[in-house]
Amino acid sequence: MKNRINLLDEITINKIAAGEVVERPSSIVKELVENSIDAGADRIIIEVENGGKSLIKITDNGCGIPSSEVKKCFLRHATSKIDKIDDLFNLFTLGFRGEALASICAVSKLEMITKFEDEAVGTKITLVGGNIEAKEAVGANTGTSIVIKDLFFNTPARKKFLKTDHAELMNITDIVNKLAIGYPNVKFRYLNAGKLMVNTPGDGKLVSAVRSIYSREVSENLIEINYDCSLFKIDGYIGNNNIYRSNRNLQHVYINGRFVKSKIIYDAIANAYKSIIPINKHAICFINLHLDPQKVDVNIHPGKIEVKFEKENEIKLEIMEYIRAKLLKQSLIGKYETFDRVPKDKSVKQDFAAKQEFNNNTFKTQDFASTSLYSSDINSKIDDKEIKPIDLSDEVDVNSFIKLDDFEEKKKKEVKTKSSGFKYSKDIKLDDNNKISETESQMAFTAEGEILDSEKKDEIEKKEAGFSLKYYKVVGVVFDTYIVLQKGESMYLMDQHAAHERVLFERYMNAFHKREVHMQMLLDPIVLELSSVDMLQVEKNLDIFRNFGFEVEIFGMNNILIRGVPNLFGTPQSEKFILELIDNIDKISNNYDLKDDRFAIMACKSAIKANDRIQNIEIESLFRQLEKCENPYTCPHGRPTMVEISKVEIEKMFKRIM
């Protein structure tokens, strides 16, 4: 019979099932390290050779496996994590399917040595292609060591499709990095062919793990987050606008300790950073999301990397609004900074020495690797000397700007001041057509250090943190593009175009949210023919078009009559703008939250350009308007309006310091 239904044998079934879990060597590393974490290990060593194709070894000091359970753990769907289906809705472990070990041993040569914490001796078991070759009692210490050799030796077709050793090693490294960041309380030691790749302190501090893996530049540009609401609790770190990447590789998102890829959270992060970092760039973040396991489903895919939330839109909005508000409370002035290979000052030298001592003394391979489970006391073989981790908590106060709403208050303090270059009795304002108009105002720019001594200034800064340019000394303008300022021990460059672009963009957006968009009535109304689908969108959302500044009437079956168009930045918009609204209507929420790209482009075209020479009075007006912006640090496209170059960096350039 041609279409006869066959019952597959157990060996074939196991090999097919293994394909769902064991896609590549990195899959094995992920599954085994997660088992170690679930076993309560706080020290884990990962060793690989040839990209994991010839050797993967995972050693931990977890609780181990009882001798009577060792054979059972290699059966399919055998797990200690759950007992019944209802347990899937109350998961706090990384593993739960009971498929990993069965799938791994089916396509490799596996050796495991384990000792349960309550037993006197350990157990060694050897399997080849899923078949048990030997099992014996051995001397060992509490924990488990698993060695995987000759991956896919019995499925050559699968082995043929593995990538190069380097590509597979990159994938393993990425998995180890994510696990180490997710569990900063665990000491991870990762070696490739004996070469140390990752060595984390395991001190429980997320920022320490980040620094040990991703460098000082990343760790020193992080903002701590901690927020609790009815839907979830979130903590971790987000990057400021000095660091970003062209992909999402440094966006680490964890749900109840499990690394996941969630479009909902990625979109929330992207929207929060909109116009704060450049377009087509992705923020760096290390986020832990804690929520009721019953409100999230992790049983979507064998890899357990995809999740579904019960209240997706609410969670997305809450995360987006919190992260954006957190960012805008920080000083987001860009910094020009070089990172030295050799530390200069004493405190950094001490940290550097501590880190070197940690790397040299922690997780010595001969102590806790090949023979660790045969030693008499596993803890005696690990150097438990307390090495003080690199302290990254002493960060510079990011709220380094002060805001004095009433300039007259300074006079009441009877502080003698000197002008730093601005001696104006007039202010400059731009009307709706971007023309200059002059009004009387107070002189508000004075030299740093000539108004308040450093101690008093620090006190005021702590009490009234905010973006203010009152204490910046204007030095001049270079290339008719960049305004040069000085404050304290730093020089600042302001991009006049980016700053004015931000001012114009927020002016329109504020008017839009207040429903105060100026409309220009047309002498000759425009008749626009639409498709039936677009016509339905217009009929349903007439009020939204009015809020954008269009006076629209239904005119026949598939036509609309446009009597008025919005006047944005002094320029009437064409009827093509209404087509863009129709195309983006699904992205407009009840808060009229439209994709900002269109308005950013219009603000860009209307703003002061590079090489446009502006006068001091216009600079003063630009400063005043920029101070009122919600986000004065970047233009709508995410480029910085200001960058800081410290005196130290300038002295490095001139080789005054090395």
XYZ file of C-alpha atoms in Angstrom:
658
model
C 0.000 0.000 0.000
C 1.537 3.225 -1.203
C 0.155 5.542 1.486
C 0.520 3.156 4.381
C 0.875 4.795 7.808
C 4.016 3.661 9.646
C 4.729 3.724 13.337
C 8.228 5.148 13.853
C 10.683 3.367 16.102
C 11.927 4.928 19.342
C 15.367 5.837 17.947
C 13.877 7.748 15.001
C 11.373 9.497 17.262
C 14.123 10.675 19.608
C 16.263 11.983 16.743
C 13.318 13.900 15.284
C 12.431 15.312 18.704
C 16.051 16.287 19.259
C 15.861 18.519 16.197
C 13.313 20.733 17.950
C 15.505 21.348 21.000
C 19.089 20.844 19.774
C 19.342 23.148 16.779
C 23.047 23.885 17.243
C 25.755 23.776 19.964
C 24.489 27.009 21.532
C 21.127 25.287 22.162
C 22.903 22.651 24.252
C 24.797 25.278 26.240
C 21.564 27.154 26.928
C 19.644 24.084 28.093
C 22.417 22.726 30.312
C 23.299 26.066 31.933
C 19.620 26.705 32.637
C 19.469 23.295 34.348
C 22.465 24.319 36.469
C 20.737 27.557 37.475
C 17.531 25.672 38.331
C 19.667 23.353 40.481
C 20.717 26.326 42.607
C 24.295 26.619 41.337
C 26.163 29.854 42.033
C 29.322 28.799 40.164
C 29.164 27.558 36.584
C 31.975 26.793 34.135
C 31.354 26.450 30.395
C 34.099 24.948 28.242
C 33.877 24.451 24.464
C 36.126 23.386 21.616
C 35.675 23.807 17.859
C 32.572 25.911 18.334
C 31.028 23.210 20.526
C 31.085 20.614 17.757
C 33.714 18.377 19.364
C 33.319 19.324 23.050
C 30.891 21.079 25.365
C 31.441 20.786 29.095
C 29.245 22.338 31.774
C 30.306 22.119 35.428
C 28.264 23.462 38.338
C 28.023 23.284 42.122
C 24.251 22.865 42.248
C 22.286 20.336 44.267
C 23.133 17.416 41.964
C 20.919 14.458 40.966
C 20.126 11.483 43.256
C 21.687 8.228 42.084
C 18.276 6.575 41.751
C 17.085 9.351 39.409
C 20.082 9.507 37.072
C 18.766 7.076 34.430
C 15.311 8.590 34.581
C 16.516 12.096 33.736
C 17.466 10.952 30.206
C 13.928 9.839 29.376
C 11.727 12.107 27.298
C 9.352 14.370 29.266
C 11.022 13.479 32.559
C 11.353 16.584 34.710
C 11.537 17.645 38.347
C 10.139 21.103 37.555
C 6.423 20.321 37.199
C 3.979 17.544 38.226
C 0.803 18.443 36.328
C -0.555 20.759 33.653
C -1.600 23.429 36.142
C 2.041 23.898 37.139
C 2.672 25.504 33.741
C 0.780 28.554 34.994
C 2.977 28.980 38.049
C 6.487 28.555 36.638
C 9.520 30.068 38.299
C 12.100 27.715 36.756
C 13.872 28.065 33.406
C 13.271 24.459 32.354
C 10.071 22.452 32.571
C 9.574 20.368 29.415
C 11.842 17.461 30.343
C 13.164 17.194 26.785
C 16.657 18.684 26.926
C 18.784 15.788 28.217
C 16.871 13.200 26.195
C 17.320 15.235 23.013
C 20.988 16.015 23.645
C 22.066 12.437 24.406
C 20.181 11.171 21.322
C 22.585 13.024 18.972
C 25.873 12.950 20.893
C 28.240 11.030 23.142
C 27.439 12.129 26.691
C 29.145 11.626 30.021
C 27.705 12.915 33.278
C 29.135 12.912 36.796
C 26.771 14.055 39.508
C 26.463 13.893 43.272
C 23.322 14.716 45.196
C 23.932 16.895 48.240
C 22.576 14.266 50.677
C 24.513 11.274 49.253
C 27.982 10.048 50.199
C 29.205 9.237 46.663
C 28.460 10.426 43.180
C 27.301 8.689 40.013
C 28.948 8.521 36.601
C 26.860 7.594 33.558
C 27.873 7.312 29.894
C 25.474 7.373 26.927
C 26.115 7.062 23.193
C 23.301 8.068 20.856
C 20.815 7.826 23.716
C 21.829 4.331 24.776
C 23.287 3.828 28.253
C 26.782 2.350 27.979
C 27.831 2.377 31.637
C 26.800 3.549 35.091
C 29.009 3.443 38.195
C 29.588 5.034 41.571
C 32.497 7.496 41.803
C 33.949 9.881 44.327
C 32.673 13.350 43.634
C 31.485 16.520 45.284
C 28.042 18.047 45.271
C 27.185 19.285 41.802
C 27.019 18.084 38.215
C 29.432 17.945 35.299
C 28.205 17.051 31.811
C 30.511 16.478 28.836
C 29.097 16.422 25.297
C 31.338 15.052 22.541
C 30.951 14.517 18.790
C 27.681 16.387 18.366
C 25.472 14.931 15.582
C 27.906 12.036 15.066
C 24.933 9.786 14.229
C 23.029 12.333 12.125
C 25.597 13.452 9.510
C 22.991 15.427 7.588
C 22.437 17.647 10.627
C 26.174 17.972 11.223
C 26.736 19.057 7.630
C 24.486 22.082 8.080
C 26.318 23.445 11.127
C 28.089 26.738 10.479
C 31.797 27.419 10.823
C 33.493 26.997 14.192
C 33.717 30.771 14.553
C 30.021 31.298 13.793
C 28.964 28.619 16.265
C 31.325 30.065 18.885
C 29.736 33.500 18.419
C 26.306 32.018 19.080
C 27.500 30.216 22.212
C 29.159 33.410 23.467
C 25.944 35.353 22.932
C 23.987 32.762 24.944
C 26.529 32.789 27.782
C 26.490 36.597 27.895
C 22.710 36.673 28.181
C 22.662 34.071 30.948
C 25.428 35.855 32.867
C 23.605 39.194 32.647
C 20.339 37.555 33.706
C 21.937 35.960 36.783
C 24.538 38.350 38.218
C 24.529 36.346 41.472
C 26.129 33.399 39.643
C 29.854 33.307 38.872
C 30.271 32.368 35.224
C 33.563 31.219 33.738
C 33.510 30.563 30.006
C 36.478 29.125 28.099
C 37.062 28.383 24.438
C 39.863 25.863 23.842
C 41.303 26.858 27.215
C 41.161 30.605 26.468
C 39.137 32.663 28.942
C 36.215 34.403 27.217
C 33.964 35.528 30.082
C 34.586 35.766 33.818
C 31.862 37.453 35.874
C 32.183 38.402 39.561
C 28.898 36.824 40.718
C 28.474 39.557 43.325
C 24.761 39.974 42.655
C 25.207 43.419 41.064
C 23.846 43.647 37.538
C 26.099 46.563 36.636
C 29.182 44.508 37.604
C 28.143 41.719 35.251
C 27.506 44.243 32.486
C 30.931 45.770 32.939
C 32.728 42.424 32.954
C 31.080 41.490 29.646
C 30.399 44.689 27.709
C 33.119 47.144 28.799
C 33.357 50.268 30.871
C 31.890 52.464 28.132
C 28.559 50.663 28.381
C 28.471 50.359 32.161
C 29.234 54.042 32.733
C 26.426 55.236 30.474
C 23.606 53.341 32.172
C 20.597 54.707 34.035
C 19.144 52.582 36.820
C 15.411 51.863 36.659
C 13.075 50.552 39.331
C 9.322 50.749 38.982
C 6.343 48.879 40.395
C 2.777 49.023 39.100
C -0.326 46.840 39.142
C 0.737 45.015 35.959
C 4.404 44.279 36.687
C 7.576 45.267 38.456
C 10.563 46.340 36.407
C 14.196 46.912 37.352
C 17.595 46.967 35.706
C 19.432 49.531 33.597
C 18.797 51.464 30.400
C 21.408 53.242 28.308
C 21.484 57.001 27.880
C 21.834 58.636 24.474
C 25.627 58.281 24.451
C 25.425 54.566 23.692
C 23.336 52.734 21.107
C 23.744 50.028 18.489
C 22.620 49.283 14.945
C 20.836 46.127 16.113
C 19.073 44.813 19.210
C 21.902 42.543 20.351
C 22.413 44.601 23.503
C 18.739 44.738 24.413
C 18.506 42.164 27.185
C 14.934 41.557 28.313
C 14.121 39.010 31.008
C 10.687 37.845 32.135
C 10.842 36.330 35.620
C 14.537 35.586 35.050
C 14.080 34.082 31.569
C 15.694 35.813 28.573
C 13.016 36.440 25.946
C 12.488 38.161 22.630
C 9.255 40.103 22.865
C 8.040 42.404 20.110
C 5.759 44.097 22.633
C 8.674 45.115 24.854
C 10.996 45.902 21.942
C 8.372 48.275 20.519
C 7.895 49.910 23.922
C 11.648 50.508 24.193
C 11.879 51.852 20.629
C 9.004 54.284 21.210
C 10.500 55.439 24.514
C 13.796 56.313 22.813
C 12.183 57.948 19.800
C 13.952 61.231 18.971
C 16.407 60.619 21.836
C 18.777 58.424 19.833
C 19.329 58.589 16.056
C 16.883 57.007 13.623
C 17.542 53.335 12.819
C 19.602 52.924 15.993
C 18.621 50.743 18.936
C 18.959 51.480 22.634
C 21.066 49.419 25.015
C 19.173 48.065 28.000
C 19.243 45.306 30.597
C 15.688 44.930 31.877
C 14.124 42.482 34.315
C 10.351 42.257 34.206
C 8.628 40.511 37.096
C 4.969 39.574 36.801
C 2.484 36.941 37.822
C 3.355 33.697 35.934
C -0.348 33.238 35.272
C -0.295 36.478 33.242
C 2.381 35.294 30.815
C 2.651 32.170 28.648
C 6.186 30.828 28.077
C 5.032 27.524 26.568
C 4.981 28.834 22.988
C 8.096 27.287 21.461
C 10.545 24.531 22.491
C 13.265 27.165 22.824
C 11.135 28.956 25.440
C 12.312 32.316 24.099
C 8.910 33.577 22.918
C 6.207 34.717 25.327
C 2.666 36.029 25.244
C 1.191 38.476 27.735
C -2.344 38.646 28.974
C -2.516 42.470 28.742
C -0.061 43.249 25.963
C -1.123 46.799 25.082
C -1.341 47.945 28.700
C 2.120 46.526 29.472
C 3.617 48.099 26.345
C 2.203 51.543 27.138
C 3.230 51.416 30.798
C 6.821 50.410 29.990
C 7.130 53.013 27.232
C 5.847 55.889 29.362
C 8.018 54.964 32.348
C 11.252 54.586 30.368
C 10.690 57.806 28.421
C 9.896 59.769 31.584
C 13.011 58.305 33.229
C 15.185 59.322 30.276
C 13.884 62.873 30.139
C 14.648 63.363 33.823
C 18.345 62.757 33.115
C 20.958 65.010 31.593
C 21.277 63.666 28.062
C 24.059 65.955 26.887
C 26.403 63.941 24.719
C 29.930 63.416 26.025
C 33.160 63.191 24.088
C 35.335 60.781 26.034
C 38.227 58.422 25.387
C 38.803 55.322 27.479
C 42.381 54.628 28.496
C 43.910 51.206 28.284
C 45.929 51.952 31.409
C 44.222 53.708 34.339
C 45.626 57.042 35.518
C 44.318 58.000 38.911
C 44.757 56.029 42.104
C 41.142 54.960 42.538
C 40.916 53.576 39.020
C 44.247 51.825 39.471
C 42.891 50.101 42.550
C 39.804 48.975 40.649
C 41.956 47.817 37.770
C 44.211 45.870 40.146
C 41.194 44.338 41.870
C 39.785 43.230 38.544
C 43.127 41.715 37.519
C 43.365 39.901 40.856
C 39.808 38.643 40.399
C 40.604 37.337 36.905
C 43.748 35.631 38.149
C 42.351 34.079 41.329
C 38.757 33.189 40.536
C 37.683 29.953 38.847
C 41.125 28.551 38.246
C 40.747 25.832 35.641
C 42.830 23.299 37.521
C 40.726 23.969 40.649
C 37.232 23.629 39.297
C 37.133 22.124 35.859
C 38.401 18.797 34.587
C 38.844 17.059 37.959
C 36.692 19.218 40.187
C 34.071 16.581 40.938
C 36.684 14.038 42.017
C 38.268 16.289 44.622
C 37.562 15.844 48.309
C 35.952 19.221 48.878
C 34.654 21.279 46.025
C 34.529 24.458 48.093
C 38.154 24.110 49.141
C 39.176 24.093 45.502
C 37.538 27.417 44.713
C 39.303 30.566 45.773
C 36.687 32.207 47.945
C 38.792 35.206 48.768
C 36.520 38.225 48.791
C 37.640 40.526 46.009
C 35.964 43.900 46.174
C 34.145 44.269 42.841
C 34.713 47.285 40.698
C 32.488 49.958 42.177
C 30.404 51.536 39.438
C 27.954 53.187 41.776
C 29.983 56.384 42.203
C 28.625 57.923 39.033
C 28.683 61.587 38.178
C 25.444 63.318 39.089
C 23.632 63.436 35.772
C 21.367 66.251 36.959
C 24.153 68.762 36.571
C 22.034 71.703 35.510
C 20.271 74.190 37.752
C 17.139 76.099 37.018
C 16.324 79.452 38.640
C 12.844 80.379 37.505
C 13.081 83.894 38.862
C 16.240 85.717 37.879
C 15.487 88.426 40.464
C 16.140 85.906 43.257
C 19.833 86.133 42.468
C 19.767 89.867 43.105
C 18.170 89.350 46.500
C 21.145 87.215 47.506
C 23.377 90.236 46.802
C 25.865 88.175 44.878
C 28.226 90.259 42.790
C 28.385 89.074 39.231
C 30.213 89.889 36.053
C 28.968 89.497 32.520
C 30.362 86.667 30.477
C 29.656 88.238 27.123
C 25.869 88.670 27.037
C 24.765 92.202 27.948
C 21.347 92.399 26.367
C 18.290 94.349 27.366
C 16.220 92.661 24.691
C 14.994 89.149 24.055
C 14.330 87.635 20.684
C 11.240 85.634 19.785
C 10.104 83.995 16.579
C 6.536 84.568 15.437
C 4.468 82.029 13.507
C 6.394 82.843 10.344
C 9.770 82.482 12.045
C 10.420 86.251 11.912
C 12.370 87.953 14.651
C 10.552 90.187 17.125
C 12.244 91.924 20.054
C 10.946 92.284 23.612
C 12.452 93.582 26.814
C 14.044 90.968 29.086
C 16.627 90.477 31.783
C 20.251 89.616 31.048
C 20.523 85.962 32.023
C 23.961 84.734 31.050
C 26.895 85.031 33.426
C 30.252 83.369 33.904
C 30.538 80.136 35.864
C 32.257 80.709 39.178
C 31.531 84.446 39.155
C 28.002 84.027 40.492
C 28.250 81.393 43.170
C 31.141 79.589 44.712
C 31.247 75.858 44.025
C 29.775 74.782 47.373
C 26.728 77.042 47.132
C 26.255 76.099 43.504
C 26.318 72.390 44.361
C 23.647 72.958 46.991
C 21.402 74.742 44.507
C 21.988 72.062 41.873
C 20.873 69.363 44.290
C 17.730 71.295 45.173
C 16.772 72.507 41.699
C 18.019 70.088 39.097
C 16.921 70.697 35.519
C 18.085 71.887 32.098
C 19.242 75.501 32.248
C 21.710 77.470 30.182
C 21.881 80.415 32.586
C 25.297 79.424 33.891
C 26.914 78.651 30.568
C 29.413 81.177 29.233
C 29.096 81.708 25.493
C 32.579 81.784 23.960
C 31.646 82.120 20.307
C 30.449 80.301 17.186
C 32.583 78.096 14.931
C 31.876 77.259 11.284
C 28.653 79.342 11.561
C 27.131 76.122 12.903
C 28.317 75.270 16.422
C 27.866 77.533 19.442
C 30.813 77.158 21.833
C 30.026 77.337 25.562
C 31.955 76.883 28.781
C 30.729 75.678 32.174
C 32.850 74.449 35.045
C 35.581 72.116 33.831
C 33.979 71.401 30.453
C 33.521 72.916 27.027
C 30.231 72.404 25.185
C 29.328 72.560 21.502
C 25.705 73.235 20.557
C 24.446 72.440 17.062
C 22.299 75.473 16.212
C 20.302 73.554 13.605
C 19.542 70.578 15.872
C 18.587 72.881 18.756
C 16.237 75.018 16.634
C 14.785 71.892 15.037
C 13.855 70.597 18.515
C 12.240 73.949 19.409
C 10.093 74.027 16.256
C 9.128 70.365 16.553
C 7.909 70.676 20.146
C 6.125 73.942 19.348
C 3.976 72.172 16.792
C 3.481 69.021 18.862
C 2.350 71.078 21.854
C -0.099 72.939 19.663
C -1.305 69.665 18.233
C -1.942 68.070 21.629
C -3.737 71.237 22.747
C -5.751 71.199 19.504
C -4.439 74.627 18.590
C -3.069 73.809 15.131
C -3.430 76.836 12.855
C -5.570 76.228 9.792
C -5.396 78.092 6.501
C -8.635 78.208 4.566
C -8.373 77.687 0.821
C -9.911 80.044 -1.719
C -10.382 77.097 -4.061
C -11.291 73.894 -2.162
C -9.537 70.718 -3.286
C -11.539 67.691 -4.404
C -9.637 64.492 -3.609
C -10.702 61.119 -4.984
C -10.048 58.150 -2.695
C -10.377 54.402 -2.839
C -13.351 52.859 -1.074
C -11.080 51.577 1.739
C -9.509 55.029 2.285
C -12.955 56.604 2.148
C -14.105 54.392 5.015
C -11.101 55.510 7.055
C -11.893 59.186 6.470
C -15.599 58.807 7.306
C -14.727 57.013 10.537
C -12.022 59.490 11.634
C -13.200 62.934 10.547
C -12.492 64.369 14.010
C -8.849 63.226 13.854
C -8.318 65.031 10.542
C -9.780 68.201 12.054
C -7.356 67.962 14.953
C -4.511 67.823 12.462
C -5.739 71.057 10.922
C -7.788 69.822 7.950
C -11.280 71.045 7.189
C -12.709 68.017 5.381
C -16.195 67.284 4.043
C -17.616 64.170 2.429
C -18.212 65.014 -1.238
C -19.939 62.209 -3.091
C -19.330 58.475 -2.977
C -15.513 58.300 -3.052
C -14.519 61.963 -2.856
C -13.716 64.420 -0.104
C -13.649 68.211 -0.204
C -10.670 69.849 1.513
C -11.539 73.435 2.530
C -8.662 74.067 4.926
C -5.125 72.715 5.472
C -2.766 72.958 8.470
C -0.232 75.781 8.536
C 2.860 74.133 9.990
C 5.932 76.251 10.743
C 4.532 79.036 8.589
C 3.981 76.806 5.533
C 0.568 75.542 4.340
C 0.613 71.785 3.794
C -0.517 70.122 0.591
C -3.309 67.615 0.268
C -0.665 64.859 0.158
C -0.375 65.211 3.927
C -3.921 63.884 4.307
C -2.900 60.743 2.393
C -0.080 60.205 4.878
C -2.603 60.501 7.688
C -4.810 57.885 6.049
C -1.842 55.522 5.622
C -0.896 55.921 9.304
C -4.385 56.064 10.785
C -3.907 52.753 12.622
C -0.895 54.210 14.446
C -2.887 57.144 15.803
C -4.132 56.463 19.336
C -6.785 58.260 21.338
C -4.019 60.625 22.437
C -3.395 61.512 18.795
C -0.012 59.877 19.046
C 1.068 59.976 15.386
C 4.339 58.739 14.014
C 6.526 61.838 14.373
C 8.624 61.416 11.244
C 6.550 63.789 9.126
C 6.706 66.594 11.675
C 10.395 66.030 12.300
C 11.098 66.458 8.583
C 9.097 69.693 8.462
C 10.859 71.042 11.541
C 14.205 70.132 9.975
C 13.407 72.062 6.795
C 12.218 75.130 8.708
C 15.011 75.342 11.296
C 18.179 77.429 11.158
C 20.615 75.661 8.883
C 24.281 74.888 9.292
C 26.375 77.791 7.934
C 23.561 80.259 8.699
C 25.208 83.093 10.618
C 23.154 84.072 13.666
C 23.662 87.002 16.025
C 24.142 86.923 19.774
C 20.595 88.087 20.380
C 19.280 85.166 18.325
C 21.502 82.771 20.264
C 20.014 84.067 23.504
C 16.496 83.564 22.176
C 17.356 80.043 21.014
C 18.627 79.218 24.500
C 15.456 80.501 26.152
C 13.224 78.473 23.864
C 15.358 75.340 24.187
C 15.137 75.531 27.985
C 11.351 75.208 27.721
C 11.494 72.012 25.670
C 10.521 68.680 27.188
C 13.597 67.081 25.627
C 16.241 69.756 24.975
C 19.025 67.214 24.519
C 18.314 65.840 21.038
C 16.669 66.888 17.795
C 13.517 64.989 16.651
C 15.768 62.597 14.703
C 17.762 61.719 17.828
C 20.945 63.695 17.062
C 22.377 65.509 20.100
C 21.814 69.256 20.405
C 24.864 69.586 22.679
C 28.009 67.609 23.352
C 30.428 67.977 26.238
C 34.213 67.832 26.050
C 35.829 67.910 29.467
C 39.004 69.813 30.248
C 40.682 66.473 30.924
C 39.892 65.251 27.397
C 41.231 68.475 25.889
C 44.423 68.149 27.900
C 44.779 64.581 26.651
C 44.641 65.899 23.077
C 47.512 68.288 23.789
C 49.437 65.566 25.660
C 49.404 67.586 28.877
C 48.301 64.392 30.590
C 48.885 60.836 29.436
